[in-house]
Short mmCIF file of C-alpha atoms in Angstrom, two decimals:
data_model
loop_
_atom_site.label_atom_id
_atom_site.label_comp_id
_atom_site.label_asym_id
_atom_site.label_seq_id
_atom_site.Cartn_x
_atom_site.Cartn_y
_atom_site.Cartn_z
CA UNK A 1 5.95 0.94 -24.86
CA UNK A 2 3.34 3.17 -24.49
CA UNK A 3 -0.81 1.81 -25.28
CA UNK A 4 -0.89 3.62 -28.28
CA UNK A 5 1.15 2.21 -29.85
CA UNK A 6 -0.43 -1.40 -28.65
CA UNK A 7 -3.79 -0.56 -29.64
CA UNK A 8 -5.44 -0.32 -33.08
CA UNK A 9 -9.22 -1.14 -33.90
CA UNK A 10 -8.39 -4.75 -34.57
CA UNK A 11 -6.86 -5.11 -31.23
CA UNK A 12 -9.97 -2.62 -29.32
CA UNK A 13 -12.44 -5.36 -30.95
CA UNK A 14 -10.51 -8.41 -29.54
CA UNK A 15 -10.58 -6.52 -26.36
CA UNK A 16 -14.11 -5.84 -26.60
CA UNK A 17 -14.80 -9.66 -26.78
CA UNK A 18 -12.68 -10.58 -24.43
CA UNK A 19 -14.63 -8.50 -22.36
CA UNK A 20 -17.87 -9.12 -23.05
CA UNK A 21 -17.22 -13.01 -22.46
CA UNK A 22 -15.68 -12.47 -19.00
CA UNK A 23 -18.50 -9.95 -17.81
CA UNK A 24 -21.07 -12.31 -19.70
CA UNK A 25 -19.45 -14.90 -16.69
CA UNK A 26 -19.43 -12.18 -13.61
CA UNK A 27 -23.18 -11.20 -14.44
CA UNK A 28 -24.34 -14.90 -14.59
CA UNK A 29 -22.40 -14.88 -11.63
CA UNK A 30 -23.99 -12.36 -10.51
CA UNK A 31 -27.32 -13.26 -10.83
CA UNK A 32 -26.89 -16.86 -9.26
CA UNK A 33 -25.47 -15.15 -5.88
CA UNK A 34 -28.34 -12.29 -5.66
CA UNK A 35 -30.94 -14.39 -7.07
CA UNK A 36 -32.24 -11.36 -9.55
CA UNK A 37 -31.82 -11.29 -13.25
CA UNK A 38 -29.10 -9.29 -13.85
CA UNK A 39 -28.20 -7.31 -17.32
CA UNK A 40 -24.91 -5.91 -18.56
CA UNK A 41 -24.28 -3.48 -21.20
CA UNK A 42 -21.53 -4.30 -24.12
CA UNK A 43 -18.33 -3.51 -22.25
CA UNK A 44 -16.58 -0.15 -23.32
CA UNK A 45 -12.92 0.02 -24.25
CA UNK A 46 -11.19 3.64 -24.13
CA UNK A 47 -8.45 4.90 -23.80
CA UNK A 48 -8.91 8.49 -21.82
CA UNK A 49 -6.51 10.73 -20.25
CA UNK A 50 -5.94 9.99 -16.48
CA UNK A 51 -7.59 13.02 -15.68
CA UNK A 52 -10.56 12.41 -17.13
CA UNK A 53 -11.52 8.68 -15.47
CA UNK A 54 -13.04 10.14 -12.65
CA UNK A 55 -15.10 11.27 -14.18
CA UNK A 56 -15.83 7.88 -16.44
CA UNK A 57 -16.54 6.21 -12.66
CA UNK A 58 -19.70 8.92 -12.07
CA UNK A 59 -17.73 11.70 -10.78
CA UNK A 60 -14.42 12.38 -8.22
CA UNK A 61 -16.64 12.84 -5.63
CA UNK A 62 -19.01 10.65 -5.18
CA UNK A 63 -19.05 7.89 -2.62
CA UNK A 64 -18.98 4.95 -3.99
CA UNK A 65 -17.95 1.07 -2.27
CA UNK A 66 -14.88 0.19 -4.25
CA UNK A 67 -12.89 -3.06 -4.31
CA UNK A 68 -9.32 -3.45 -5.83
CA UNK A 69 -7.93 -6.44 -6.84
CA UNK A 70 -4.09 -6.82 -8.32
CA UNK A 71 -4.11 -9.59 -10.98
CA UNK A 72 -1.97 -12.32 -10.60
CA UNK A 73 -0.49 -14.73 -12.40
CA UNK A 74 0.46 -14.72 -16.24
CA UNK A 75 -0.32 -11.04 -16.55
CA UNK A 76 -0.29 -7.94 -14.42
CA UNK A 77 -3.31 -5.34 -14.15
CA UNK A 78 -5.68 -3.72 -11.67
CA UNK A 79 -9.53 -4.72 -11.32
CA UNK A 80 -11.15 -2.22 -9.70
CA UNK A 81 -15.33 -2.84 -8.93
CA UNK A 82 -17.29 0.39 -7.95
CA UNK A 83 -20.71 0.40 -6.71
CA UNK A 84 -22.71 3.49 -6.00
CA UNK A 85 -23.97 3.05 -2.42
CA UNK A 86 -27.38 2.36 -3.04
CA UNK A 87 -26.25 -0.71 -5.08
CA UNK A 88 -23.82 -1.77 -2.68
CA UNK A 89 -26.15 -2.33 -0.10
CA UNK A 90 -28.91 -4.15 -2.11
CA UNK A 91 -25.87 -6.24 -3.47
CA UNK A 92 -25.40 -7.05 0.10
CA UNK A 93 -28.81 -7.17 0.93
CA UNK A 94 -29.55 -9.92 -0.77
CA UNK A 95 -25.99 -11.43 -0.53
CA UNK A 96 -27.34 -12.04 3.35
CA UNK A 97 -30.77 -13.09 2.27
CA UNK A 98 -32.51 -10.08 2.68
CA UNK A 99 -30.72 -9.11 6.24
CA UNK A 100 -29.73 -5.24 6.34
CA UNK A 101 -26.57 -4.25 7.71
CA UNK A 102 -25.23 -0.49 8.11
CA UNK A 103 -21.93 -0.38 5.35
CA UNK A 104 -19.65 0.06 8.12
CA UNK A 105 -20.91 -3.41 9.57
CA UNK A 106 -17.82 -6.24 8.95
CA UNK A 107 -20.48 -8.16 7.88
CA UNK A 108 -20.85 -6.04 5.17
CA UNK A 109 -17.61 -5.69 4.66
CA UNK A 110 -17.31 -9.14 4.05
CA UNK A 111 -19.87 -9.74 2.13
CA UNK A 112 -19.19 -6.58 -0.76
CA UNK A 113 -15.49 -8.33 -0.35
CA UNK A 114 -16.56 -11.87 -1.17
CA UNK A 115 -19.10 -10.82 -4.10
CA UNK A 116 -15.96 -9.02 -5.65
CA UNK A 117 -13.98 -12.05 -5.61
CA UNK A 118 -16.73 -14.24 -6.94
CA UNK A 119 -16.84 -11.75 -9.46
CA UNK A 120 -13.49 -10.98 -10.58
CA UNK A 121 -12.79 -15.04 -10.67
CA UNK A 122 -15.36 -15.46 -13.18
CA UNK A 123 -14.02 -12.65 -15.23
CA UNK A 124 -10.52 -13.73 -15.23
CA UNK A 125 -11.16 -16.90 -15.59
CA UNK A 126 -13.25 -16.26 -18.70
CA UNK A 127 -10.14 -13.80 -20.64
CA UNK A 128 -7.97 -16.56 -19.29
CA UNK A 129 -9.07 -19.24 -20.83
CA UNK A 130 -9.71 -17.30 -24.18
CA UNK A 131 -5.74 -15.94 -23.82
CA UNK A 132 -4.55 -19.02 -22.91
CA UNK A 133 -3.41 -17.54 -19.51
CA UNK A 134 -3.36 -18.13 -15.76
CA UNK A 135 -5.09 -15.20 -13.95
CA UNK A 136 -5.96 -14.95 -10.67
CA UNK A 137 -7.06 -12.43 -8.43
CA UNK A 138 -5.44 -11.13 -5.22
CA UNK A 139 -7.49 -10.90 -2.08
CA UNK A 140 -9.53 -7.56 -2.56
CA UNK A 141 -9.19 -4.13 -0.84
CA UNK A 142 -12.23 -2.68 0.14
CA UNK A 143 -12.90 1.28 0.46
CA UNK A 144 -16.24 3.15 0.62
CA UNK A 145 -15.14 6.43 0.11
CA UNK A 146 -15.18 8.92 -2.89
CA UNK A 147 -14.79 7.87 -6.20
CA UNK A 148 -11.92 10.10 -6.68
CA UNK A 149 -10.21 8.82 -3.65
CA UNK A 150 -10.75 5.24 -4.36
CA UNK A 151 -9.53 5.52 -8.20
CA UNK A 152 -6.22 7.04 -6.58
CA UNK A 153 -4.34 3.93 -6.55
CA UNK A 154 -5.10 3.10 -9.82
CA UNK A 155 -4.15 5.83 -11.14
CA UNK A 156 -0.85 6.58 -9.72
CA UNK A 157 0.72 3.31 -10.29
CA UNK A 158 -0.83 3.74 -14.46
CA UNK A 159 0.93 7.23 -14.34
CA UNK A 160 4.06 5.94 -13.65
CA UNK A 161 4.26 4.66 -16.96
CA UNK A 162 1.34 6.66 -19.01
CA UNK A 163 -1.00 9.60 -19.15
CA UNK A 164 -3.38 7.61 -21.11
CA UNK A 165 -5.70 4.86 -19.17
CA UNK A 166 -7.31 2.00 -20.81
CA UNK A 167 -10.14 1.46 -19.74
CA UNK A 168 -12.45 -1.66 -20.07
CA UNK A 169 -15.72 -0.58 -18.46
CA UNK A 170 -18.89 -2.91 -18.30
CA UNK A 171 -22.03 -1.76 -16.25
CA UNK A 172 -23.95 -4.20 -14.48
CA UNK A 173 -27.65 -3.31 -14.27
CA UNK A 174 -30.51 -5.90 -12.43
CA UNK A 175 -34.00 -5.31 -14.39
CA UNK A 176 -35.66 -3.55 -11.45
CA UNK A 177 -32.50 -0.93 -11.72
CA UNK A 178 -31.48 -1.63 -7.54
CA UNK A 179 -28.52 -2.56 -8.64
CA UNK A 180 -25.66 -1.14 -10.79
CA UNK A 181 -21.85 -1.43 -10.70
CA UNK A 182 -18.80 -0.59 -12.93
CA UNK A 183 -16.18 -3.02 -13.47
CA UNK A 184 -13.30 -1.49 -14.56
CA UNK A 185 -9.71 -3.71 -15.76
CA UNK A 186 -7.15 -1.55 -16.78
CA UNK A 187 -4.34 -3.45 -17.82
CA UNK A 188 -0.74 -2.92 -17.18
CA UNK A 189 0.89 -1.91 -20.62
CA UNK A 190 3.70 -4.08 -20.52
CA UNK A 191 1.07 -7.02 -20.17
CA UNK A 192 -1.35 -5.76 -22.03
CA UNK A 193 0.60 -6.57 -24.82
CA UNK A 194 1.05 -10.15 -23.77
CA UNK A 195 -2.47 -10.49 -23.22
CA UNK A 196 -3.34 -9.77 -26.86
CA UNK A 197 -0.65 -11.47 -28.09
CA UNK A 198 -1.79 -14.46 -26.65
CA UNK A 199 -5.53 -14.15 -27.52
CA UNK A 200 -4.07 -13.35 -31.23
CA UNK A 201 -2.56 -16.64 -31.32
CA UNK A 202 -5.87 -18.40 -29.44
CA UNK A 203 -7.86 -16.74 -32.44
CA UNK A 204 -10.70 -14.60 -32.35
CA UNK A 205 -12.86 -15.65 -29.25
CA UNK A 206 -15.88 -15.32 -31.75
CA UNK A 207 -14.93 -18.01 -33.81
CA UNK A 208 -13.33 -20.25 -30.99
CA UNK A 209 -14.13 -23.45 -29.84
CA UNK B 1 -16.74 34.11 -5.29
CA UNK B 2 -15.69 31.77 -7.91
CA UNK B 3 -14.50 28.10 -7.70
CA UNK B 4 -12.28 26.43 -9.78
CA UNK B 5 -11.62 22.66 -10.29
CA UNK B 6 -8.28 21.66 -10.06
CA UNK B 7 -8.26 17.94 -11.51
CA UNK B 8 -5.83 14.92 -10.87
CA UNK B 9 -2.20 16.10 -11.79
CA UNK B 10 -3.16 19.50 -12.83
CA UNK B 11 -1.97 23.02 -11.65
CA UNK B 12 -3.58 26.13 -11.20
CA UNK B 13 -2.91 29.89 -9.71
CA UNK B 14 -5.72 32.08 -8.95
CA UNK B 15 -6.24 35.38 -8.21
CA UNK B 16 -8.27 37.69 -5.58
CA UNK B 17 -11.83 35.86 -4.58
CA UNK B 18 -11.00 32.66 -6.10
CA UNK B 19 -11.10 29.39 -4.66
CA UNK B 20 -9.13 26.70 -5.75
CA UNK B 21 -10.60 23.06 -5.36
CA UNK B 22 -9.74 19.33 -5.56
CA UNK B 23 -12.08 17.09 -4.87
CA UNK B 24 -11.57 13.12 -4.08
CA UNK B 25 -7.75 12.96 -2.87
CA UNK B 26 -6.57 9.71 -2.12
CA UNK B 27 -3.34 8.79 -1.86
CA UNK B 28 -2.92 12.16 -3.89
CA UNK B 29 -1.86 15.44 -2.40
CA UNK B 30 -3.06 19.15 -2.95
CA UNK B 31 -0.51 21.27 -2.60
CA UNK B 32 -1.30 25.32 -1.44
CA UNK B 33 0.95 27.88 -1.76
CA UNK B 34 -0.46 31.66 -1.97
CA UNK B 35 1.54 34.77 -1.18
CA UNK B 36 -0.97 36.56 1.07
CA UNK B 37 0.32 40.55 0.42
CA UNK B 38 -0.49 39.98 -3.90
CA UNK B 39 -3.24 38.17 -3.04
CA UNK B 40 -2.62 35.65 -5.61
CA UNK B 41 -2.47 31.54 -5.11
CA UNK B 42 -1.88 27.98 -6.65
CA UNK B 43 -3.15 24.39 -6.16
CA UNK B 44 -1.26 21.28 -7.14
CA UNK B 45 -2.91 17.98 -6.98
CA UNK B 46 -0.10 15.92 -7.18
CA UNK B 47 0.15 11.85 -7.99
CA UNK B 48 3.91 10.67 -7.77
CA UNK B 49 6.42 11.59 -5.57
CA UNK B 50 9.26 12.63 -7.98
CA UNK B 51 10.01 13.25 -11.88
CA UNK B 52 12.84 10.23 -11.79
CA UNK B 53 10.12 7.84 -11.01
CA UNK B 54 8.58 8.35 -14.18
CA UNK B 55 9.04 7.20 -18.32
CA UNK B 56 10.63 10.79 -19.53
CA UNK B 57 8.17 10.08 -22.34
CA UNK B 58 7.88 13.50 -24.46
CA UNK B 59 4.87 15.09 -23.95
CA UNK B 60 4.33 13.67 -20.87
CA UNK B 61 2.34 15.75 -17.97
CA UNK B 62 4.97 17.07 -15.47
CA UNK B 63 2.91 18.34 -13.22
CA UNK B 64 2.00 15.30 -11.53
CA UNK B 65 5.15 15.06 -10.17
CA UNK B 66 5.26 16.45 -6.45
CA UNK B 67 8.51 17.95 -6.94
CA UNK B 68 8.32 19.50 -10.76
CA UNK B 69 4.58 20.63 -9.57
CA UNK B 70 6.07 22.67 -6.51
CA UNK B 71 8.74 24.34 -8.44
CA UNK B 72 5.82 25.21 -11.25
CA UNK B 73 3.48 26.29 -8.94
CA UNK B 74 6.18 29.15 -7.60
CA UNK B 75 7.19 29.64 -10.49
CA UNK B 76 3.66 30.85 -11.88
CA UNK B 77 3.39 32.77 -8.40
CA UNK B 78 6.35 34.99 -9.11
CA UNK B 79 5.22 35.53 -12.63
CA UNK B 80 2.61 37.20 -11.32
CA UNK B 81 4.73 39.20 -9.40
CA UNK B 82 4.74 37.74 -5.85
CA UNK B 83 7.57 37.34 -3.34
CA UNK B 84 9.14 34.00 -2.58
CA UNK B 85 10.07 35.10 0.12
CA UNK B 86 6.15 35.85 1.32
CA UNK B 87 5.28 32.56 0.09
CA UNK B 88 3.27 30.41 2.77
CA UNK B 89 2.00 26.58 1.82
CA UNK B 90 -0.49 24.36 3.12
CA UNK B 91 -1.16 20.57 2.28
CA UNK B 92 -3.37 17.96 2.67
CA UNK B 93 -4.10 14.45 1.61
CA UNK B 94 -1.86 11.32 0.90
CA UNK B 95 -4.08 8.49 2.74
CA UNK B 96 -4.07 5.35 2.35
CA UNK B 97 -7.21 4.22 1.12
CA UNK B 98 -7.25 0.91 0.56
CA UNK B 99 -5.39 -1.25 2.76
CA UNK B 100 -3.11 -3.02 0.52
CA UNK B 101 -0.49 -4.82 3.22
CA UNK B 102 2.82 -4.67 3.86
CA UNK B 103 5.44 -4.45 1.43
CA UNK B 104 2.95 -4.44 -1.81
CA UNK B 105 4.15 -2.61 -4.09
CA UNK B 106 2.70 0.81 -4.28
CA UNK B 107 1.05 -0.08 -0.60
CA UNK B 108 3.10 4.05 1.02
CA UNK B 109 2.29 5.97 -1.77
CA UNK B 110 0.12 8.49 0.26
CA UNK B 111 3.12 9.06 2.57
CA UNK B 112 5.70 9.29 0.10
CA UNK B 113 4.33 11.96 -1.57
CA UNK B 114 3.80 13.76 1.67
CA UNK B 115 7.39 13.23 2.17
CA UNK B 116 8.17 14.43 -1.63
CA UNK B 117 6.06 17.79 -1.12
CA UNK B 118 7.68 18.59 1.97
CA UNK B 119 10.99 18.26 0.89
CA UNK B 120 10.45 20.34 -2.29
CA UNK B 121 9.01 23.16 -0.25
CA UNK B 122 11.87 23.42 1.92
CA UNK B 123 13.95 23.36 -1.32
CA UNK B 124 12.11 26.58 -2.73
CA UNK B 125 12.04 28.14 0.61
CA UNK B 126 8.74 28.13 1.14
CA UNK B 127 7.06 28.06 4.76
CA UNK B 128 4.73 25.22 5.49
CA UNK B 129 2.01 26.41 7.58
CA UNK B 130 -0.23 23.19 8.25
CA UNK B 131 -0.66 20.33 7.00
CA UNK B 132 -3.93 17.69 6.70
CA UNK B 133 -2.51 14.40 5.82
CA UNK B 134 -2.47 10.40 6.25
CA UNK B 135 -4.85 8.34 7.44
CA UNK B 136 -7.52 6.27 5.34
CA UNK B 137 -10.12 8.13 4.59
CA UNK B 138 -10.18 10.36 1.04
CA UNK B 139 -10.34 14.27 1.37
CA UNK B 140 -12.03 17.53 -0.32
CA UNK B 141 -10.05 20.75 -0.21
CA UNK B 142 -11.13 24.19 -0.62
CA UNK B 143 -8.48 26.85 -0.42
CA UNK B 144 -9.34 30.42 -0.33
CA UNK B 145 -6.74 32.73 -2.04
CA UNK B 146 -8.13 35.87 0.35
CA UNK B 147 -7.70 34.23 3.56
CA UNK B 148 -5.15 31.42 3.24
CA UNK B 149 -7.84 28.81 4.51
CA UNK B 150 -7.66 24.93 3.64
CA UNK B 151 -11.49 23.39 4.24
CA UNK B 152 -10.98 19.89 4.41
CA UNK B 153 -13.99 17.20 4.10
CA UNK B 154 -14.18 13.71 4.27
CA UNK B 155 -16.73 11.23 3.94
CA UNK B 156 -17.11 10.12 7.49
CA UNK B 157 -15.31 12.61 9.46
CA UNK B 158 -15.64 16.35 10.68
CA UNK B 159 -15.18 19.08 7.79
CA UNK B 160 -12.29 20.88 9.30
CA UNK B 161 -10.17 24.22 8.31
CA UNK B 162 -6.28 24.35 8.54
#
């Protein structure tokens, strides 16, 4: 089964909600665990060559903290979070109420890992409940390295089965700009079709209860 | 002296002067193979390990495959009229990058395409002069057609030549 033939505009607009409720739940998240008012944009859902998502995540080689999460549970997939640097360590920053530790720091380390997870839980929890599935999140990995490097991963396992990536983007943004991150889900395809099967059946998330 | 990007799964040969580049290898590995006399060279940036891994979908981009990549890669060398039997290769990359634990799936992929491009040299006969690879931190390669050198940065560690 390849994504194209999963995905037509109906199905990119369910995906978009879906989205946009489960970041709506990671910023609020967000926000609570940094104490600033943080914004995010309308998710983006593309489907791009493998090639080109590097450059999608702000270039191959750009260092970036990254965190990778397997999904678990009713559906299979790959959350990957990707911070430039300067916003990983005012994420952390505050995290540790206002403490500054150098990246390499396991304090750090643990911090950037735990915001991930509070983040990806509130995501999947949010398309979960709209799908009417179980997702959970595997304990992160956690790389600060170059984009390219960190997307690696990712990519391989999707090119075992496609050239084509989707790609559900959202950028976080806090008012005063000291903090942005990409949030990037790319779905297995064999799930992804289960996914949207289920949300089909749950209705649109727009007019659910 | 001109540069030129060689991107996730791609392929390229280039001629006197050029440099071939990949930037932000993970788990992924550049493969360099030049034939110093003709003065002509190739970069592979290779994903997966071998062709039977994959779908077979039509249409589907072979060169991400360590082993079809290889064979291409000489292939385009002798086209432009270099020796196999001059042939020298270098390689780097195939960390591990994010430390995923034992037996997850996926968790060797750095070293099994190390393995992959290794074995498909030897099968085209081609020397392996030096090799970059393992480890956990993502690399930058630079390979210079005129002198056979592999630059090698990383975030955190020295920049090194092979």
């Amino acid at each position: 089964m390849s994504v194209f033939e999963l995905i037509d505009e109906s199905r990119m607009d369910i995906l978009r909600e879906i989205s946009t409720v489960g970041a709506g739940h990671a910023a609020t998240a967000l926000s609570q665990l940094t104490g600033r008012r943080i914004d995010l944009e309308v998710p983006r859902v593309l489907l791009a060559p493998v090639q080109d998502v590097p450059r999608i995540a702000g270039g191959a080689e750009t260092v970036v903290d990254g965190l990778y999460f397997r999904i678990l549970g009713d559906a299979r997939g790959v959350i990957l979070m990707i911070f430039p640097e300067e916003s990983a360590r005012e994420v952390v920053r505050l995290a540790l109420g206002g403490r500054r530790v150098p990246p390499e720091d396991p304090l750090s380390i643990s911090a950037m890992c735990e915001i991930g997870n509070i983040l990806t839980s509130a995501f999947l929890s949010a398309i979960g409940q709209l799908a009417g599935l179980s997702l959970i999140p595997s304990v992160p990995g956690y790389a600060r390295d170059m984009a390219g490097s960190i997307l690696d991963p990712v990519l391989i396992e999707l090119s075992r089965l496609e050239d084509t990536a989707l790609v559900i983007e959202t950028l976080f943004r806090e008012a005063g700009e000291g903090i942005r991150g990409h949030f990037f889900l790319l779905p297995d395809p064999h799930t992804l079709e289960a996914t949207l099967r289920a949300a089909e059946r749950a209705g649109s998330p727009r007019g659910g209860s | 002296m001109s540069r030129l990007a060689v991107g996730i799964a791609d392929l390229r040969a280039a001629g006197p002067g050029e440099v071939l580049a990949a930037v932000g290898l993970g788990s992924c590995v550049a493969v360099a193979i030049r034939d110093p006399t003709r003065r002509r060279g190739a970069l592979a940036h290779i994903m997966l390990p071998q062709q039977s891994e994959g779908l077979r979908r039509p249409g589907e981009n072979m060169n991400k495959y360590a082993d079809v990549a290889v064979t291409e890669a000489v292939r385009s060398l002798v086209g432009f009229g270099c020796r196999r039997a001059d042939m020298e290769a270098k390689i780097a990359g195939g960390a591990s990058i994010f430390d995923l634990g034992r037996g997850v799936e996926g968790g060797d992929i750095g070293a099994r395409n190390v393995e992959a491009v290794v074995r498909a040299l030897a099968g085209e006969g081609i020397r392996l002069l030096a090799s970059d690879v393992g480890g956990r931190e993502g690399r930058t390669v630079e390979y210079s057609v005129d002198t056979g050198e592999l630059a090698v940065r990383t975030v955190r560690g020295p920049r090194r030549t092979i």
